[in-house]
CSV table of C-alpha atoms in Angstrom, one decimal:
chain,number,residue,atom,x,y,z
A,725,MET,CA,-25.5,18.6,-25.6
A,726,ALA,CA,-26.3,16.9,-22.4
A,727,LEU,CA,-24.8,13.4,-21.6
A,728,THR,CA,-27.3,10.6,-21.2
A,729,LEU,CA,-26.6,8.6,-18.1
A,730,ALA,CA,-28.5,5.4,-17.1
A,731,ILE,CA,-28.3,4.6,-13.4
A,732,VAL,CA,-28.4,0.8,-13.1
A,733,GLY,CA,-28.0,-1.9,-10.5
A,734,ARG,CA,-29.8,-4.5,-8.5
A,735,PRO,CA,-32.8,-3.4,-6.3
A,736,ASN,CA,-32.4,-1.2,-3.3
A,737,VAL,CA,-28.8,0.1,-3.8
A,738,GLY,CA,-29.9,3.7,-3.9
A,739,LYS,CA,-30.4,4.4,-7.6
A,740,SER,CA,-33.5,6.6,-7.1
A,741,THR,CA,-31.7,8.5,-4.3
A,742,LEU,CA,-28.8,9.3,-6.6
A,743,PHE,CA,-31.3,10.1,-9.4
A,744,ASN,CA,-33.0,12.7,-7.2
A,745,ARG,CA,-29.6,14.1,-6.0
A,746,LEU,CA,-28.3,14.6,-9.6
A,747,ALA,CA,-31.7,16.0,-10.7
A,748,GLY,CA,-31.7,18.5,-7.8
A,749,LYS,CA,-35.2,17.6,-6.7
A,750,LYS,CA,-37.2,14.6,-5.4
A,751,LEU,CA,-38.7,13.2,-8.6
A,752,ALA,CA,-38.4,9.5,-7.9
A,753,ILE,CA,-40.0,7.8,-4.9
A,754,VAL,CA,-37.4,6.5,-2.4
A,755,HIS,CA,-38.2,3.7,0.1
A,756,ASP,CA,-36.4,0.9,1.9
A,757,GLU,CA,-38.6,-1.7,0.2
A,758,PRO,CA,-36.9,-3.0,-3.0
A,759,GLY,CA,-38.7,-2.8,-6.3
A,760,VAL,CA,-40.4,0.6,-5.8
A,761,THR,CA,-39.0,1.8,-9.2
A,762,ARG,CA,-40.5,-0.2,-12.1
A,763,ASP,CA,-40.5,2.1,-15.2
A,764,ARG,CA,-37.6,4.0,-16.3
A,765,ARG,CA,-37.8,7.7,-15.3
A,766,VAL,CA,-36.1,10.5,-17.2
A,767,ALA,CA,-35.1,14.0,-16.0
A,768,GLU,CA,-32.6,16.7,-16.6
A,769,GLY,CA,-29.8,17.1,-14.1
A,770,SER,CA,-26.1,17.8,-13.7
A,771,VAL,CA,-23.0,17.0,-11.8
A,772,GLY,CA,-20.5,19.8,-11.5
A,773,ASN,CA,-20.3,21.5,-14.9
A,774,ILE,CA,-21.6,18.4,-16.8
A,775,ALA,CA,-25.2,18.6,-18.0
A,776,LEU,CA,-27.0,15.2,-17.8
A,777,ASN,CA,-30.1,13.5,-19.2
A,778,LEU,CA,-30.7,11.1,-16.3
A,779,ILE,CA,-32.5,7.8,-16.6
A,780,ASP,CA,-33.6,6.0,-13.3
A,781,THR,CA,-34.1,2.3,-13.9
A,782,ALA,CA,-35.7,-0.7,-12.1
A,783,GLY,CA,-33.4,-3.1,-10.4
A,784,LEU,CA,-31.9,-5.6,-12.8
A,785,GLU,CA,-33.1,-9.2,-12.0
A,786,ASP,CA,-33.5,-12.3,-14.0
A,787,ASP,CA,-37.0,-14.0,-14.2
A,788,GLU,CA,-39.3,-15.9,-16.4
A,789,PRO,CA,-40.1,-14.3,-19.8
A,790,GLY,CA,-43.3,-12.3,-19.6
A,791,SER,CA,-43.2,-11.8,-15.8
A,792,LEU,CA,-43.3,-8.4,-14.2
A,793,LEU,CA,-39.6,-8.6,-13.3
A,794,ALA,CA,-38.7,-9.6,-16.9
A,795,ARG,CA,-40.7,-6.6,-18.3
A,796,MET,CA,-38.9,-4.3,-15.8
A,797,LYS,CA,-35.6,-5.8,-17.0
A,798,GLU,CA,-36.5,-5.0,-20.6
A,799,GLN,CA,-37.2,-1.3,-19.6
A,800,THR,CA,-33.8,-1.2,-18.0
A,801,LEU,CA,-32.1,-2.7,-21.0
A,802,THR,CA,-33.8,-0.1,-23.2
A,803,ALA,CA,-32.5,2.7,-20.9
A,804,ILE,CA,-29.0,1.3,-21.2
A,805,ASP,CA,-29.3,1.2,-25.0
A,806,GLU,CA,-30.4,4.9,-25.1
A,807,ALA,CA,-27.7,6.0,-22.7
A,808,ASP,CA,-24.2,7.3,-23.6
A,809,VAL,CA,-22.8,5.8,-20.3
A,810,ALA,CA,-24.2,3.3,-17.7
A,811,LEU,CA,-23.5,4.1,-14.0
A,812,PHE,CA,-23.4,0.8,-12.3
A,813,LEU,CA,-24.4,1.3,-8.6
A,814,ILE,CA,-23.7,-1.2,-5.8
A,815,ASP,CA,-24.3,-1.1,-2.1
A,816,ALA,CA,-20.9,-0.7,-0.4
A,817,ARG,CA,-22.2,-1.8,3.0
A,818,ALA,CA,-23.6,-5.1,1.6
A,819,GLY,CA,-20.5,-5.8,-0.6
A,820,VAL,CA,-20.6,-7.5,-3.9
A,821,THR,CA,-23.6,-9.9,-4.1
A,822,ALA,CA,-24.7,-12.5,-6.6
A,823,GLY,CA,-27.2,-9.9,-7.9
A,824,ASP,CA,-24.4,-7.5,-8.6
A,825,GLU,CA,-22.5,-10.2,-10.6
A,826,ILE,CA,-25.6,-10.8,-12.7
A,827,VAL,CA,-25.9,-7.0,-13.4
A,828,ALA,CA,-22.1,-6.9,-14.3
A,829,ASP,CA,-22.6,-9.8,-16.8
A,830,ILE,CA,-25.6,-8.0,-18.4
A,831,LEU,CA,-23.7,-4.7,-18.7
A,832,ARG,CA,-20.6,-6.4,-20.3
A,833,ARG,CA,-22.9,-7.9,-23.0
A,834,THR,CA,-24.3,-4.5,-23.9
A,835,GLY,CA,-20.9,-3.1,-24.9
A,836,LYS,CA,-21.8,0.3,-23.3
A,837,PRO,CA,-19.2,2.3,-21.3
A,838,VAL,CA,-19.7,1.5,-17.6
A,839,ILE,CA,-18.7,3.5,-14.6
A,840,LEU,CA,-18.8,1.6,-11.3
A,841,ALA,CA,-19.9,3.4,-8.1
A,842,ALA,CA,-20.3,2.1,-4.6
A,843,ASN,CA,-23.1,3.9,-2.8
A,844,LYS,CA,-23.6,4.3,1.0
A,845,CYS,CA,-19.9,5.0,1.7
A,846,GLU,CA,-20.5,7.6,4.4
A,847,GLY,CA,-18.1,7.0,7.3
A,848,ARG,CA,-16.0,3.9,7.0
A,849,SER,CA,-18.8,1.4,6.9
A,850,GLY,CA,-18.4,0.8,3.2
A,851,ASN,CA,-14.6,0.3,3.0
A,852,ASP,CA,-14.8,-3.5,2.6
A,853,GLY,CA,-17.4,-3.3,-0.1
A,854,LEU,CA,-15.3,-0.7,-1.9
A,855,ILE,CA,-12.4,-3.1,-2.0
A,856,ASP,CA,-14.6,-6.0,-3.0
A,857,ALA,CA,-15.9,-4.1,-6.0
A,858,PHE,CA,-12.7,-4.7,-7.9
A,859,ARG,CA,-13.7,-8.3,-8.7
A,860,LEU,CA,-16.6,-7.1,-10.8
A,861,GLY,CA,-14.1,-6.2,-13.5
A,862,PHE,CA,-14.9,-2.5,-14.0
A,863,GLY,CA,-11.8,-1.2,-12.2
A,864,GLU,CA,-11.9,1.0,-9.1
A,865,ALA,CA,-15.3,2.0,-7.8
A,866,ILE,CA,-16.2,5.6,-7.1
A,867,ALA,CA,-17.0,6.0,-3.4
A,868,LEU,CA,-20.4,7.7,-3.2
A,869,SER,CA,-23.1,8.6,-0.7
A,870,ALA,CA,-26.2,9.7,-2.6
A,871,GLU,CA,-27.9,10.5,0.7
A,872,HIS,CA,-25.1,12.8,1.9
A,873,ALA,CA,-23.9,14.1,-1.5
A,874,LEU,CA,-20.4,12.7,-1.1
A,875,GLY,CA,-18.2,11.7,-4.0
A,876,LEU,CA,-19.9,13.8,-6.6
A,877,SER,CA,-16.7,15.5,-7.7
A,878,GLU,CA,-15.2,12.1,-8.4
A,879,LEU,CA,-18.3,11.1,-10.4
A,880,GLU,CA,-17.8,14.3,-12.4
A,881,ASP,CA,-14.2,13.4,-13.1
A,882,ALA,CA,-15.3,9.9,-14.3
A,883,LEU,CA,-18.0,11.3,-16.6
A,884,ALA,CA,-15.8,14.1,-18.0
A,885,PRO,CA,-14.2,12.0,-20.9
A,886,PHE,CA,-17.7,11.2,-22.2
A,887,ALA,CA,-19.0,14.8,-22.1
A,888,GLU,CA,-19.0,17.1,-25.2
A,889,GLU,CA,-15.6,17.8,-26.7
A,890,SER,CA,-16.5,21.5,-26.7
A,891,GLU,CA,-16.3,21.3,-22.9
A,892,PRO,CA,-12.6,20.9,-22.1
A,893,GLU,CA,-11.8,18.2,-19.6
A,894,GLU,CA,-10.6,19.6,-16.3
A,895,THR,CA,-7.1,18.3,-15.4
A,896,GLU,CA,-5.6,17.9,-12.0
A,897,GLU,CA,-3.6,21.1,-12.5
A,898,ASP,CA,-6.9,23.0,-13.2
A,899,LYS,CA,-8.5,21.9,-10.0
A,900,PRO,CA,-7.9,24.2,-7.1
A,901,LEU,CA,-5.9,22.8,-4.2
A,902,ARG,CA,-8.2,23.2,-1.2
A,903,LEU,CA,-6.0,24.5,1.6
A,904,ALA,CA,-7.2,25.3,5.2
A,905,ILE,CA,-5.2,27.2,7.9
A,906,VAL,CA,-6.1,25.9,11.4
A,907,GLY,CA,-4.8,26.2,14.9
A,908,ARG,CA,-5.6,27.5,18.4
A,909,PRO,CA,-7.0,31.0,18.8
A,910,ASN,CA,-4.6,33.9,18.4
A,911,VAL,CA,-1.7,31.9,16.8
A,912,GLY,CA,-1.8,34.2,13.7
A,913,LYS,CA,-4.0,32.3,11.2
A,914,SER,CA,-5.7,35.4,9.8
A,915,SER,CA,-2.3,37.3,9.6
A,916,LEU,CA,-0.9,34.4,7.6
A,917,PHE,CA,-4.0,34.3,5.5
A,918,ASN,CA,-3.6,38.0,4.7
A,919,ARG,CA,0.1,37.6,4.1
A,920,LEU,CA,-0.5,34.9,1.4
A,921,LEU,CA,-3.2,37.0,-0.3
A,922,GLY,CA,-1.2,40.2,-0.1
A,923,GLU,CA,-4.1,42.2,1.3
A,924,GLU,CA,-6.1,42.7,4.5
A,925,ARG,CA,-8.8,40.2,3.6
A,926,ALA,CA,-9.4,38.9,7.1
A,927,LEU,CA,-9.8,41.0,10.3
A,928,THR,CA,-6.9,40.6,12.6
A,929,GLY,CA,-6.0,41.9,16.1
A,930,PRO,CA,-4.5,40.9,19.5
A,931,GLU,CA,-7.9,39.6,20.7
A,932,ALA,CA,-8.4,35.9,20.5
A,933,GLY,CA,-11.5,34.7,18.6
A,934,ILE,CA,-11.9,37.5,16.0
A,935,THR,CA,-12.5,35.1,13.2
A,936,ARG,CA,-15.9,33.4,13.6
A,937,ASP,CA,-16.6,31.8,10.3
A,938,ALA,CA,-14.4,30.0,7.8
A,939,ILE,CA,-13.5,32.4,4.9
A,940,ALA,CA,-12.7,30.9,1.5
A,941,VAL,CA,-10.9,32.9,-1.2
A,942,ASP,CA,-9.7,31.8,-4.7
A,943,TRP,CA,-5.9,32.4,-4.9
A,944,GLU,CA,-3.1,31.5,-7.3
A,945,LEU,CA,0.4,30.4,-6.5
A,946,GLY,CA,2.2,30.7,-9.8
A,947,GLU,CA,0.1,28.7,-12.1
A,948,ARG,CA,-1.5,26.6,-9.4
A,949,LYS,CA,-5.0,27.5,-8.4
A,950,ILE,CA,-5.7,27.3,-4.6
A,951,LEU,CA,-8.9,27.7,-2.6
A,952,LEU,CA,-7.6,29.1,0.7
A,953,HIS,CA,-9.6,28.9,3.9
A,954,ASP,CA,-9.0,31.0,7.0
A,955,THR,CA,-10.7,29.4,10.0
A,956,ALA,CA,-11.8,30.2,13.6
A,957,GLY,CA,-9.5,29.1,16.4
A,958,LEU,CA,-10.2,25.7,17.9
A,959,ARG,CA,-10.4,25.9,21.6
A,960,LYS,CA,-10.9,23.0,24.1
A,961,LYS,CA,-14.5,21.7,24.2
A,962,ALA,CA,-14.9,22.7,27.8
A,963,LYS,CA,-14.1,26.3,27.1
A,964,ALA,CA,-16.4,26.5,24.1
A,965,ALA,CA,-19.3,24.7,25.9
A,966,GLY,CA,-22.3,27.0,26.4
A,967,HIS,CA,-21.2,29.5,23.8
A,968,THR,CA,-23.5,28.8,20.9
A,969,LEU,CA,-21.7,31.2,18.5
A,970,GLU,CA,-18.3,29.7,19.3
A,971,GLN,CA,-19.6,26.2,18.8
A,972,LEU,CA,-20.9,27.2,15.4
A,973,SER,CA,-17.5,28.7,14.6
A,974,ILE,CA,-15.8,25.4,15.6
A,975,GLY,CA,-18.3,23.5,13.4
A,976,SER,CA,-17.4,25.8,10.4
A,977,THR,CA,-13.7,25.1,11.0
A,978,LEU,CA,-14.3,21.3,11.2
A,979,ASP,CA,-16.2,21.5,7.9
A,980,ALA,CA,-13.2,23.4,6.3
A,981,ILE,CA,-10.9,20.6,7.5
A,982,ARG,CA,-13.2,17.9,5.9
A,983,PHE,CA,-13.4,19.9,2.7
A,984,ALA,CA,-9.6,20.5,2.5
A,985,ASP,CA,-7.0,18.5,0.6
A,986,CYS,CA,-4.2,19.9,2.7
A,987,VAL,CA,-4.2,21.6,6.1
A,988,ILE,CA,-1.6,24.0,7.5
A,989,VAL,CA,-1.5,23.6,11.3
A,990,LEU,CA,-0.2,26.9,12.6
A,991,ILE,CA,1.7,26.6,15.9
A,992,ASP,CA,2.8,29.5,18.2
A,993,ALA,CA,6.6,29.3,18.5
A,994,THR,CA,6.4,30.7,22.0
A,995,GLN,CA,4.0,28.0,23.1
A,996,PRO,CA,4.6,25.1,20.8
A,997,PHE,CA,2.8,21.7,20.7
A,998,GLU,CA,0.4,22.2,23.5
A,999,GLN,CA,-2.3,19.6,24.1
A,1000,GLN,CA,-4.8,21.4,21.9
A,1001,ASP,CA,-2.3,21.5,19.0
A,1002,LEU,CA,-1.9,17.7,19.2
A,1003,LYS,CA,-5.7,17.2,19.3
A,1004,ILE,CA,-6.0,19.3,16.2
A,1005,ALA,CA,-3.3,17.4,14.4
A,1006,ASP,CA,-5.0,14.1,15.4
A,1007,LEU,CA,-8.3,15.3,14.1
A,1008,ILE,CA,-6.7,16.1,10.7
A,1009,SER,CA,-5.1,12.7,10.6
A,1010,ASN,CA,-8.4,11.0,11.3
A,1011,GLU,CA,-10.0,12.9,8.5
A,1012,GLY,CA,-7.2,11.6,6.2
A,1013,ARG,CA,-5.9,15.0,5.1
A,1014,ALA,CA,-2.3,16.0,4.1
A,1015,VAL,CA,-0.7,18.2,6.8
A,1016,VAL,CA,2.0,20.8,7.1
A,1017,PHE,CA,3.1,22.3,10.4
A,1018,ALA,CA,4.0,26.0,10.3
A,1019,ILE,CA,5.7,27.4,13.4
A,1020,ASN,CA,4.6,31.1,13.5
A,1021,LYS,CA,6.2,34.0,15.3
A,1022,TRP,CA,9.7,32.6,14.6
A,1023,ASP,CA,11.0,36.2,14.6
A,1024,LEU,CA,10.6,36.1,18.4
A,1025,ILE,CA,12.8,33.1,18.9
A,1026,GLU,CA,16.5,33.6,19.9
A,1027,ASP,CA,18.1,30.2,19.9
A,1028,ARG,CA,16.6,29.0,16.6
A,1029,ASN,CA,18.8,25.9,15.9
A,1030,LYS,CA,18.1,24.3,19.3
A,1031,THR,CA,14.4,25.2,19.2
A,1032,LEU,CA,13.9,23.8,15.7
A,1033,LYS,CA,15.7,20.5,16.7
A,1034,ASP,CA,13.5,20.2,19.8
A,1035,LEU,CA,10.3,20.9,17.7
A,1036,ARG,CA,11.2,18.2,15.2
A,1037,GLU,CA,11.8,15.7,17.9
A,1038,LYS,CA,8.5,16.6,19.6
A,1039,LEU,CA,6.5,16.3,16.3
A,1040,ASP,CA,7.8,12.8,15.4
A,1041,ARG,CA,7.5,11.6,19.0
A,1042,LEU,CA,4.0,13.0,19.8
A,1043,LEU,CA,2.4,12.5,16.4
A,1044,PRO,CA,3.6,9.2,14.9
A,1045,GLN,CA,0.5,9.0,12.7
A,1046,VAL,CA,1.9,11.8,10.6
A,1047,SER,CA,5.6,10.9,11.0
A,1048,GLY,CA,7.9,13.0,8.8
A,1049,ALA,CA,5.4,15.7,8.2
A,1050,ALA,CA,6.9,19.0,7.0
A,1051,LEU,CA,7.7,21.5,9.7
A,1052,VAL,CA,8.4,25.0,8.5
A,1053,THR,CA,9.3,28.1,10.5
A,1054,VAL,CA,7.5,31.3,9.4
A,1055,SER,CA,6.6,34.8,10.5
A,1056,ALA,CA,3.2,36.0,9.3
A,1057,LEU,CA,4.3,39.5,10.4
A,1058,THR,CA,7.4,39.7,8.2
A,1059,GLY,CA,6.7,37.1,5.6
A,1060,GLN,CA,9.8,35.0,6.5
A,1061,GLY,CA,9.5,31.3,5.5
A,1062,VAL,CA,6.2,31.7,3.7
A,1063,ASP,CA,7.6,30.6,0.3
A,1064,ARG,CA,9.1,27.5,1.9
A,1065,MET,CA,5.8,26.7,3.6
A,1066,MET,CA,3.9,26.8,0.3
A,1067,ASN,CA,6.5,24.5,-1.3
A,1068,ALA,CA,5.9,22.1,1.6
A,1069,VAL,CA,2.2,22.3,0.9
A,1070,LEU,CA,2.6,21.4,-2.7
A,1071,GLU,CA,4.9,18.5,-1.8
A,1072,ALA,CA,2.4,17.2,0.8
A,1073,ASP,CA,-0.4,17.3,-1.7
A,1074,ARG,CA,1.7,15.3,-4.2
A,1075,ILE,CA,2.4,12.7,-1.5
A,1076,TRP,CA,-1.2,12.6,-0.5
A,1077,ASN,CA,-2.1,11.7,-4.1
A,1078,THR,CA,0.6,9.0,-4.4
A,1079,ARG,CA,-0.4,5.7,-6.1
A,1080,VAL,CA,1.9,2.7,-6.0
A,1081,SER,CA,1.6,-0.2,-8.5
A,1082,THR,CA,0.5,-3.6,-7.3
A,1083,SER,CA,3.7,-5.2,-8.5
A,1084,ALA,CA,5.9,-2.7,-6.6
A,1085,LEU,CA,3.7,-3.2,-3.5
A,1086,ASN,CA,4.0,-6.9,-3.5
A,1087,ARG,CA,7.8,-6.8,-4.0
A,1088,PHE,CA,7.8,-4.5,-1.0
A,1089,LEU,CA,5.6,-6.8,1.0
A,1090,GLU,CA,7.7,-9.9,0.3
A,1091,ASP,CA,10.8,-8.0,1.6
A,1092,ALA,CA,9.0,-6.6,4.6
A,1093,LEU,CA,7.6,-10.1,5.6
A,1094,SER,CA,11.0,-11.8,5.2
A,1095,ARG,CA,12.7,-9.2,7.5
A,1096,HIS,CA,10.0,-9.2,10.1
A,1097,PRO,CA,7.3,-12.0,9.8
A,1098,PRO,CA,3.9,-11.5,11.4
A,1099,PRO,CA,3.5,-13.1,14.8
A,1100,ALA,CA,1.9,-16.4,15.5
A,1101,ILE,CA,-1.6,-16.3,17.1
A,1102,LYS,CA,-2.6,-19.3,19.2
A,1103,GLY,CA,0.1,-21.4,17.5
A,1104,ARG,CA,-0.9,-20.4,14.0
A,1105,ARG,CA,1.1,-17.7,12.1
A,1106,VAL,CA,-0.8,-14.9,10.5
A,1107,ARG,CA,-0.3,-15.1,6.7
A,1108,VAL,CA,-0.3,-11.9,4.6
A,1109,ARG,CA,-0.5,-13.1,1.0
A,1110,TYR,CA,-0.6,-9.9,-1.1
A,1111,MET,CA,-1.6,-6.2,-1.0
A,1112,THR,CA,-3.0,-3.6,-3.3
A,1113,GLN,CA,-3.7,0.1,-3.2
A,1114,PRO,CA,-7.4,0.7,-3.8
A,1115,LYS,CA,-7.3,4.5,-3.3
A,1116,ALA,CA,-5.1,7.5,-2.7
A,1117,ARG,CA,-6.1,10.8,-0.9
A,1118,PRO,CA,-4.9,9.5,1.6
A,1119,PRO,CA,-2.9,6.4,0.5
A,1120,THR,CA,-4.9,3.4,1.5
A,1121,PHE,CA,-3.7,-0.2,1.2
A,1122,ALA,CA,-5.6,-3.5,1.3
A,1123,LEU,CA,-3.9,-6.5,2.9
A,1124,PHE,CA,-5.2,-10.0,1.9
A,1125,GLY,CA,-4.5,-13.2,3.9
A,1126,ASN,CA,-5.5,-15.4,6.8
A,1127,GLN,CA,-6.3,-14.3,10.4
A,1128,LEU,CA,-5.6,-10.6,9.5
A,1129,ALA,CA,-8.0,-9.4,12.2
A,1130,ALA,CA,-5.5,-10.8,14.7
A,1131,LEU,CA,-2.6,-8.6,13.4
A,1132,PRO,CA,-1.4,-6.5,16.3
A,1133,GLU,CA,-1.3,-2.7,15.9
A,1134,SER,CA,2.5,-2.9,16.4
A,1135,TYR,CA,2.8,-4.9,13.2
A,1136,LEU,CA,0.6,-2.5,11.2
A,1137,ARG,CA,2.8,0.3,12.5
A,1138,TYR,CA,5.9,-1.6,11.3
A,1139,LEU,CA,4.3,-1.9,7.8
A,1140,THR,CA,3.3,1.8,7.9
A,1141,ASN,CA,6.8,2.9,8.7
A,1142,GLU,CA,8.3,0.6,6.0
A,1143,LEU,CA,5.8,2.0,3.4
A,1144,ARG,CA,6.8,5.5,4.4
A,1145,LYS,CA,10.5,4.8,3.8
A,1146,ALA,CA,10.0,2.7,0.7
A,1147,PHE,CA,7.6,5.0,-1.2
A,1148,GLY,CA,8.3,8.4,0.4
A,1149,LEU,CA,4.9,8.7,2.2
A,1150,LYS,CA,6.1,11.2,4.7
A,1151,GLY,CA,3.6,13.3,6.7
A,1152,VAL,CA,0.4,11.8,5.3
A,1153,PRO,CA,-2.0,9.4,7.0
A,1154,VAL,CA,-1.5,5.8,5.8
A,1155,ARG,CA,-4.6,3.5,6.1
A,1156,PHE,CA,-5.1,-0.3,5.9
A,1157,VAL,CA,-8.1,-2.4,5.0
A,1158,LEU,CA,-7.7,-6.0,6.1
A,1159,ARG,CA,-9.3,-8.6,3.9
A,1160,GLY,CA,-9.4,-12.4,4.6
A,1161,SER,CA,-9.3,-13.8,1.1
A,1162,LYS,CA,-7.6,-16.3,-1.2
A,1163,ASN,CA,-5.1,-14.7,-3.5
A,1164,PRO,CA,-6.9,-14.7,-6.9
A,1165,TYR,CA,-3.5,-14.7,-8.7
A,1166,ALA,CA,-2.3,-17.8,-6.9
A,1167,LYS,CA,-2.3,-21.1,-8.8
A,1168,ASP,CA,-4.6,-23.9,-7.4
């Protein structure tokens, strides 16, 4: 039986856009003008494997009894009453408003299960609103973009406990680990891909650029499901310019990186850490993915101890944004080191999903501040009051205090390095969100 889901929120937060997205067709009118939706609209839809009976509702607003707004509110309350779950949608770009707080109070009084979602989270423009959503009292908000179909898998996860018991809830172990192999042309990506699968699934050869489109194959490592992507080699933009097919291949590779949980950066041991390797690693870091560096063609290296030491030093010096990332030597030709590489992938994925409790974070912060206080700006010291972790994948930390915008990058690097040491966050991007705010736990 389908799950009945009412999409509620104040006007113009994107309820109808999400309704259309989940229904798979444009049923509700979408416009920038608030108040376009007045009656509740019902349609069948789905998210992932969960069948839905969707109810689009008017924006919840208080008004005089008998008025149009009051009648619209009654329609919305009826929809909530009919629903199994209410999906409370806010606009992440606008942050939490007085209207959102009114909706939150109304939803609490209904007693219905509520899932909080922050819409318009494409890019990083909604980060502040995503953090701000905690104060509504419904826990962590799902980051969504109804317009761009982002965050739907997280929405499916949140709805799964309310779905029919006959449909078993998918656990983290059941989800495939999305793994992409990337690198410069002709470093052996397709050879490694075939080695992992145990078959000649991808065409290989001495010519650079044989792979033109990202190939995705379901694979299993022991009991762990993996969706494995082989990708086209990433050349410098100048060399790809004017080659339409190659530009499309690069676009396919970039999509594979954005889709991935973890990325193996394959490096040629005979030409290690060239400028393009560093640009690829920086791109992966900016996308927030876990990363493992695999040094291929290791069978061609003679002085292996010295070479490995030099490579480790280069990695940590040239790529501090992923300091401590796993570096594994392999040979796609012989299979040497492939098992160690996959163990490193599973460990990188575990770290990427790390969550740290707020109490542990604030004990860490107190110690870090006492050992190295923030600098003074124009005679006034920057005050960092407390911190939380609003999300993982990658680990993201919110700092609250005064004048945080003035914190120099060097101090954030200090906190990043200390976090890596304290909580074992090696080799994954660490992000900060700076919030000027009073500590809600502090006594007046």
